Amino acid sequence: MNYDIPKEVKRIGKRLNEAGYDAHLVGGCVRDLLLGREPKDWDITTNAKPEEVQKLFSSFAGATEDKPATVYENDFGTVGIKTESEDPRLKVVEVTTYRIEGKYTDKRHPDEIKFAKTVEEDLARRDFTINALALDVVGKKSEIIDSFEGQDDLKDKIIRTVGNSEERFSEDALRLMRAVRFAVELDFQIEPSTRKAIEKLSGELEMIAKERIRDEFIKILNCPRAAQGIILLEELNLLRNVIPELREGINVGQNKHHIYTVFEHNVRALDYTAKQNYSTEVRLASLLHDVGKPKSKRGEGPDSTFYQHEYIGAKLATISLDRLHFPKEFSEKVAHLVRYHMFYYNTDEVSAAGVRRFLARVGPESVDELLQVREADRIGSGVPKAFPYKLRHLLFMIDKVKRDPISPKMLAVRGDDVMKILEVPPGPRVGWVLSVLLEEVLDEPKGNDKEKLEERVKELGSMSDNDLKKLAEKAKNRKDEFEDGVEEEIKEKHHVK
Ligand code: ATP
Ligand code: MG
């Protein structure tokens, strides 16, 4: 059989062969070739030692002595070889020396790396049978090397460990997450004894570096079947070591506006965003949007309430994503979307000033994503109420006010102007003045006129620190129509008015 192997990869294989070494494609790329999927990267395994690989490729693809084509070598015997390709999947091809792994005493890193002589030995250290397939790069021998019946498992859509499941998971507990990831990504079933071993050893995930868990978790989230991934993580007892906060919603019933428990609803919201192929941030924000409900629940049954769950939810989102070492900017974005997912909008009640204020709070750059989360919430409830008309109206209003000033940067006077007019150094007074100006301009955008604002700065400048600070805080904490509405709407729904 002929496989579609890029010429850059073949060139590397040929060079290894010409120097008398083997070169096999291995791992994900062979699996994906056999499945007819596009490989994400190309990994080669060889009996050449890392130093030999480096030497062999020091003059590859236009490399010179000070700029060698081999990019690095790590402790695991992997050498990255730069190619001329612009394709990100092909820019660097990894060449790894055959190895067998030594003992794992810490359940996450082998104590020592031992090089192996044959490709078969190398395949035996791999995680799952479908990942333990190799193929000669240049195609001298075109048959697949398959020591563990990986091709049968590919055909039957089965995830099964290479060798004894419990031993393999104890060696490296990240494999617990990887089993779920591949099952979800490929829509495969985990073979029963492999599954049993995962349940049994699920607690060992605790030993694994958070970054590694996070990276597998992101891959699960980014699958179209992400929601099934969350359910599988829970079934296999792994979710407690990924996002335990989500588990608080299991079996927590909602009120008469919902047919699902909090947990089910969160998962269904994620499902919608995954099917829509939304960003990872939107997927996570949808999964976490009601994570604050269990803690804010008051009462039982059809009239229970969840006041302020969006604040608690934003906090829990931050805690859980920080714990998994997501970049700060990423977790802030997700928490922000959770915090604002409850905005209220009624066509005839909200003014243009209200919409400007909504934009100012939420940030114009987050509006699209926030609406996606809101849509996921609506669809994920299982009983979607009519919202599209209101949504269209909100978009129309946003469009109408989008050139109006909504941030301090858009004011006709800036911090420097304030300092000059009031002859004050940088300090809190400048910020207070700007906050008051912005709130006034949000109400009346025509007021964003340099002369008018300069006059107003002078007035504000004559106020005492205390009074000015109070005014600025009042402006900042002003209850917005959107947020007011949330409370009002909820109270009405629950007949507490
Ligand atoms: P992807 O398509 O997402 O890249 P992949 O199967 O290539 O999937 P990688 O993480 O790139 O996954 O790993 C490449 C190969 O290395 C795997 O196919 C597997 O053979 C082996 N491997 C990776 N991680 C482990 C692990 N933790 N334990 C054992 N083998 C592993
Ligand atoms: Mg890969």
Coordinates of C-alpha atoms in Angstrom, one line a residue, residues 91-428:
K91 CA 8.6 22.7 9.9
V92 CA 10.3 20.5 12.5
V93 CA 10.3 16.7 12.1
E94 CA 11.3 14.8 15.3
V95 CA 13.7 12.0 15.1
T96 CA 13.9 9.8 18.2
T97 CA 16.2 7.0 18.9
Y98 CA 14.6 3.6 19.7
R99 CA 14.3 3.2 23.4
I100 CA 13.0 1.1 26.1
E101 CA 12.0 2.8 29.3
G102 CA 13.5 2.0 32.6
K103 CA 11.7 1.8 35.9
Y104 CA 9.3 4.6 36.9
T105 CA 9.6 5.2 40.6
D106 CA 7.7 8.5 40.6
K107 CA 5.0 7.4 38.2
R108 CA 5.7 10.2 35.8
H109 CA 9.3 10.0 34.6
P110 CA 11.3 7.0 33.8
D111 CA 14.3 6.8 36.0
E112 CA 16.6 6.3 33.1
I113 CA 16.3 6.2 29.3
K114 CA 17.8 3.1 27.7
F115 CA 18.2 3.0 23.9
A116 CA 16.9 -0.1 22.2
K117 CA 18.1 -2.1 19.2
T118 CA 14.9 -2.8 17.4
V119 CA 11.8 -0.9 16.4
E120 CA 9.7 -3.7 18.0
E121 CA 11.3 -3.0 21.4
D122 CA 10.5 0.7 20.9
L123 CA 6.9 0.0 20.1
A124 CA 6.5 -2.0 23.4
R125 CA 7.0 1.2 25.5
R126 CA 4.2 3.1 23.8
D127 CA 0.9 3.7 25.5
F128 CA -1.9 2.2 23.3
T129 CA -1.9 -0.4 20.6
I130 CA -3.2 2.0 18.0
N131 CA -0.2 4.3 18.8
A132 CA 2.2 1.4 18.6
L133 CA 2.4 1.0 14.9
A134 CA 5.4 1.7 12.7
L135 CA 6.0 2.2 9.0
D136 CA 9.2 2.3 7.1
V137 CA 9.6 5.9 5.9
V138 CA 11.0 5.3 2.5
G139 CA 8.8 2.3 1.9
K140 CA 11.4 -0.4 1.3
K141 CA 9.1 -2.5 3.4
S142 CA 5.6 -1.2 2.9
E143 CA 3.9 -3.3 5.5
I144 CA 3.0 -1.9 8.8
I145 CA 5.0 -3.2 11.8
D146 CA 2.3 -4.2 14.3
S147 CA 3.4 -6.2 17.2
F148 CA 0.4 -5.6 19.4
E149 CA -2.6 -6.0 17.0
G150 CA -3.0 -2.3 16.8
Q151 CA -4.5 -2.5 13.3
D152 CA -7.3 -4.8 14.6
D153 CA -8.0 -2.3 17.4
L154 CA -8.1 0.5 14.8
K155 CA -10.6 -1.4 12.8
D156 CA -12.7 -2.2 15.9
K157 CA -12.4 1.3 17.2
I158 CA -10.8 0.3 20.5
I159 CA -8.4 2.0 22.9
R160 CA -6.3 -0.7 24.6
T161 CA -3.0 -0.4 26.4
V162 CA 0.1 -2.1 25.2
G163 CA 0.6 -4.9 27.7
N164 CA -0.7 -4.9 31.3
S165 CA -3.0 -2.0 31.8
E166 CA -2.4 -1.4 35.5
E167 CA 1.3 -1.5 35.0
R168 CA 1.2 0.9 32.1
F169 CA -1.0 3.4 33.9
S170 CA 1.2 3.2 37.0
E171 CA 4.3 3.9 35.0
D172 CA 2.8 7.2 33.7
A173 CA -0.5 8.3 35.0
L174 CA -0.9 10.9 32.2
R175 CA -1.9 7.9 30.1
L176 CA -5.2 7.9 32.1
M177 CA -6.1 11.2 30.5
R178 CA -4.7 10.2 27.1
A179 CA -7.0 7.2 27.0
V180 CA -10.0 9.5 27.4
R181 CA -8.6 12.0 24.9
F182 CA -8.1 9.4 22.2
A183 CA -11.5 7.8 22.9
V184 CA -13.2 11.2 22.4
E185 CA -11.0 12.4 19.5
L186 CA -11.4 9.3 17.5
D187 CA -14.8 8.2 18.7
F188 CA -13.4 4.9 20.0
Q189 CA -14.4 2.8 23.0
I190 CA -12.0 2.0 25.8
E191 CA -11.6 -1.8 26.0
P192 CA -13.1 -3.1 29.3
S193 CA -10.0 -4.2 31.2
T194 CA -8.2 -1.0 30.2
R195 CA -11.2 0.8 31.5
K196 CA -11.2 -1.1 34.8
A197 CA -7.6 -0.2 35.3
I198 CA -8.3 3.5 34.7
E199 CA -11.0 3.5 37.3
K200 CA -8.8 1.6 39.8
L201 CA -5.8 3.9 39.3
S202 CA -7.7 7.2 38.7
G203 CA -6.3 8.7 41.9
E204 CA -2.8 8.6 40.5
L205 CA -3.5 11.5 38.2
E206 CA -2.8 13.6 41.2
M207 CA 0.9 12.9 40.8
I208 CA 1.0 14.3 37.3
A209 CA 2.2 17.8 36.5
K210 CA -0.8 20.2 36.0
E211 CA 0.5 21.4 32.7
R212 CA 0.4 18.0 31.2
I213 CA -3.1 17.4 32.5
R214 CA -4.1 20.8 31.2
D215 CA -2.8 20.1 27.7
E216 CA -4.7 16.8 27.4
F217 CA -7.8 18.5 28.8
I218 CA -7.6 21.2 26.2
K219 CA -7.4 18.6 23.5
I220 CA -10.5 17.0 24.9
L221 CA -12.3 20.3 24.9
N222 CA -11.4 21.1 21.4
C223 CA -13.0 17.9 20.0
P224 CA -16.4 18.0 18.5
R225 CA -17.4 15.4 21.1
A226 CA -16.0 17.4 24.0
A227 CA -19.1 16.9 26.1
Q228 CA -18.8 13.1 25.9
G229 CA -15.2 13.6 27.1
I230 CA -16.4 15.4 30.3
I231 CA -18.9 12.6 31.0
L232 CA -16.3 9.9 30.4
L233 CA -13.8 11.7 32.7
E234 CA -16.5 11.6 35.4
E235 CA -17.4 8.0 34.7
L236 CA -13.8 7.0 35.1
N237 CA -13.4 9.0 38.3
L238 CA -10.9 11.4 36.7
L239 CA -12.8 14.6 36.7
R240 CA -12.1 15.0 40.4
N241 CA -8.5 15.6 39.5
V242 CA -9.2 17.9 36.6
I243 CA -12.0 20.3 37.5
P244 CA -13.5 19.1 40.8
E245 CA -15.7 22.2 41.0
L246 CA -17.8 20.8 38.2
R247 CA -18.7 17.8 40.3
E248 CA -20.6 20.0 42.8
G249 CA -23.3 20.3 40.2
I250 CA -23.9 16.5 39.9
N251 CA -27.5 15.7 41.0
V252 CA -28.2 19.4 41.9
G253 CA -31.7 20.0 40.6
Q254 CA -32.6 23.5 39.3
N255 CA -36.0 25.2 39.2
K256 CA -39.0 25.2 37.0
H257 CA -37.1 26.9 34.2
H258 CA -34.8 23.9 33.8
I259 CA -35.1 20.3 33.0
Y260 CA -31.5 19.3 33.7
T261 CA -29.3 19.2 36.8
V262 CA -26.6 21.9 37.0
F263 CA -24.0 19.4 35.9
E264 CA -26.0 18.2 32.9
H265 CA -26.8 21.7 31.9
N266 CA -23.1 22.8 32.0
V267 CA -22.1 19.8 29.9
R268 CA -24.9 20.5 27.4
A269 CA -23.8 24.1 27.1
L270 CA -20.3 22.8 26.3
D271 CA -21.7 20.4 23.7
Y272 CA -23.3 23.2 21.8
T273 CA -20.1 25.3 21.6
A274 CA -18.1 22.2 20.5
K275 CA -20.6 21.5 17.7
Q276 CA -20.4 25.1 16.7
N277 CA -16.6 24.9 16.7
Y278 CA -16.2 27.9 19.0
S279 CA -13.0 28.9 20.7
T280 CA -11.5 27.0 23.6
E281 CA -12.3 30.0 25.9
V282 CA -16.0 30.0 24.9
R283 CA -16.1 26.2 25.4
L284 CA -14.7 26.4 28.9
A285 CA -16.8 29.4 29.8
S286 CA -19.9 27.5 28.7
L287 CA -18.9 24.4 30.6
L288 CA -18.3 26.6 33.7
H289 CA -21.0 29.1 33.3
D290 CA -23.2 27.7 36.1
V291 CA -20.5 26.3 38.2
G292 CA -21.4 28.7 41.0
K293 CA -25.0 27.5 41.2
P294 CA -24.6 24.7 43.8
K295 CA -23.0 27.2 46.3
S296 CA -25.7 29.9 45.7
K297 CA -28.7 27.6 45.7
R298 CA -31.5 28.6 48.1
G299 CA -34.6 26.6 48.6
E300 CA -35.5 23.3 46.9
G301 CA -37.7 22.3 44.0
P302 CA -39.4 24.5 41.3
D303 CA -38.9 27.7 43.2
S304 CA -35.3 27.4 44.2
T305 CA -33.0 30.4 43.4
F306 CA -29.4 31.0 42.5
Y307 CA -28.8 34.7 43.1
Q308 CA -25.3 35.9 42.3
H309 CA -24.2 32.5 41.0
E310 CA -22.3 34.3 38.2
Y311 CA -20.0 36.0 40.7
I312 CA -19.3 32.8 42.6
G313 CA -19.0 31.0 39.2
A314 CA -16.3 33.5 38.0
K315 CA -14.4 32.9 41.2
L316 CA -14.6 29.1 40.9
A317 CA -13.6 29.3 37.2
T318 CA -10.5 31.3 38.2
I319 CA -9.6 28.9 41.0
S320 CA -9.9 25.8 38.8
L321 CA -8.1 27.2 35.8
D322 CA -5.3 28.7 37.9
R323 CA -4.9 25.3 39.5
L324 CA -4.4 23.7 36.1
H325 CA -1.8 26.5 35.3
F326 CA -3.8 28.0 32.4
P327 CA -2.1 31.3 31.4
K328 CA -3.5 34.2 33.4
E329 CA -4.9 36.0 30.4
F330 CA -6.8 32.8 29.4
S331 CA -8.4 32.2 32.8
E332 CA -9.3 35.9 33.2
K333 CA -11.1 35.8 29.9
V334 CA -13.0 32.7 30.8
A335 CA -13.9 34.1 34.3
H336 CA -15.0 37.3 32.7
L337 CA -17.4 35.5 30.4
V338 CA -18.8 33.5 33.3
R339 CA -19.2 36.7 35.3
Y340 CA -21.2 38.4 32.6
H341 CA -23.3 35.6 31.2
M342 CA -26.4 36.7 33.1
F343 CA -26.9 40.0 31.3
Y344 CA -30.6 40.9 30.9
Y345 CA -32.0 42.5 27.8
N346 CA -35.5 43.6 27.1
T347 CA -36.1 45.5 23.9
D348 CA -38.2 48.2 25.3
E349 CA -36.6 48.7 28.6
V350 CA -32.9 49.2 27.9
S351 CA -31.8 52.6 26.7
A352 CA -28.9 53.5 24.4
A353 CA -27.0 54.6 27.6
G354 CA -27.7 51.1 29.0
V355 CA -26.2 49.5 26.0
R356 CA -23.1 51.7 26.1
R357 CA -22.7 50.8 29.7
F358 CA -23.0 47.1 28.9
L359 CA -20.3 47.5 26.3
A360 CA -18.1 49.4 28.7
R361 CA -18.4 46.7 31.3
V362 CA -18.1 43.7 29.1
G363 CA -15.6 45.2 26.7
P364 CA -16.4 45.4 22.9
E365 CA -13.8 42.7 22.2
S366 CA -15.8 40.2 24.4
V367 CA -19.3 40.8 23.1
D368 CA -19.2 38.1 20.4
E369 CA -17.9 35.5 22.8
L370 CA -20.3 36.5 25.5
L371 CA -23.3 36.1 23.1
Q372 CA -21.9 32.6 22.2
V373 CA -21.9 31.6 25.8
R374 CA -25.4 33.0 26.2
E375 CA -26.6 31.0 23.3
A376 CA -24.9 27.9 24.7
D377 CA -26.7 28.5 28.0
R378 CA -30.0 28.9 26.1
I379 CA -29.7 25.8 23.9
G380 CA -28.2 23.7 26.8
S381 CA -31.2 24.3 29.0
G382 CA -33.1 21.9 26.8
V383 CA -36.1 24.3 26.9
P384 CA -34.8 27.3 24.9
K385 CA -36.9 30.4 25.3
A386 CA -37.3 32.8 22.4
F387 CA -34.3 35.0 22.5
P388 CA -33.1 35.4 18.9
Y389 CA -35.4 38.4 18.4
K390 CA -34.1 40.2 21.5
L391 CA -30.6 39.2 20.4
R392 CA -31.0 40.7 17.0
H393 CA -32.2 43.9 18.6
L394 CA -29.3 44.0 21.0
L395 CA -26.9 43.6 18.1
F396 CA -28.7 46.4 16.3
M397 CA -28.3 48.6 19.4
I398 CA -24.7 47.8 19.8
D399 CA -24.1 48.7 16.2
K400 CA -25.9 52.0 16.8
V401 CA -23.7 53.0 19.8
K402 CA -20.5 51.4 18.8
R403 CA -18.8 54.6 17.8
D404 CA -19.8 56.3 21.1
P405 CA -17.1 56.7 23.7
I406 CA -17.2 53.8 26.2
S407 CA -13.7 53.7 27.7
P408 CA -11.4 56.3 29.2
K409 CA -9.2 56.0 26.1
M410 CA -12.0 57.3 24.0
L411 CA -12.6 60.5 26.0
A412 CA -11.8 63.9 24.5
V413 CA -9.6 64.6 27.4
R414 CA -6.9 62.3 28.7
G415 CA -5.0 61.8 31.9
D416 CA -2.3 64.2 30.7
D417 CA -4.8 66.9 30.1
V418 CA -6.3 66.4 33.5
M419 CA -2.9 66.8 35.2
K420 CA -2.2 69.9 33.2
I421 CA -5.5 71.6 33.9
L422 CA -5.4 70.8 37.6
E423 CA -1.7 71.2 37.9
V424 CA -1.4 67.9 39.8
P425 CA 1.0 65.1 39.5
P426 CA -0.1 61.5 38.5
G427 CA -2.1 60.0 41.3
P428 CA -5.6 58.8 42.3

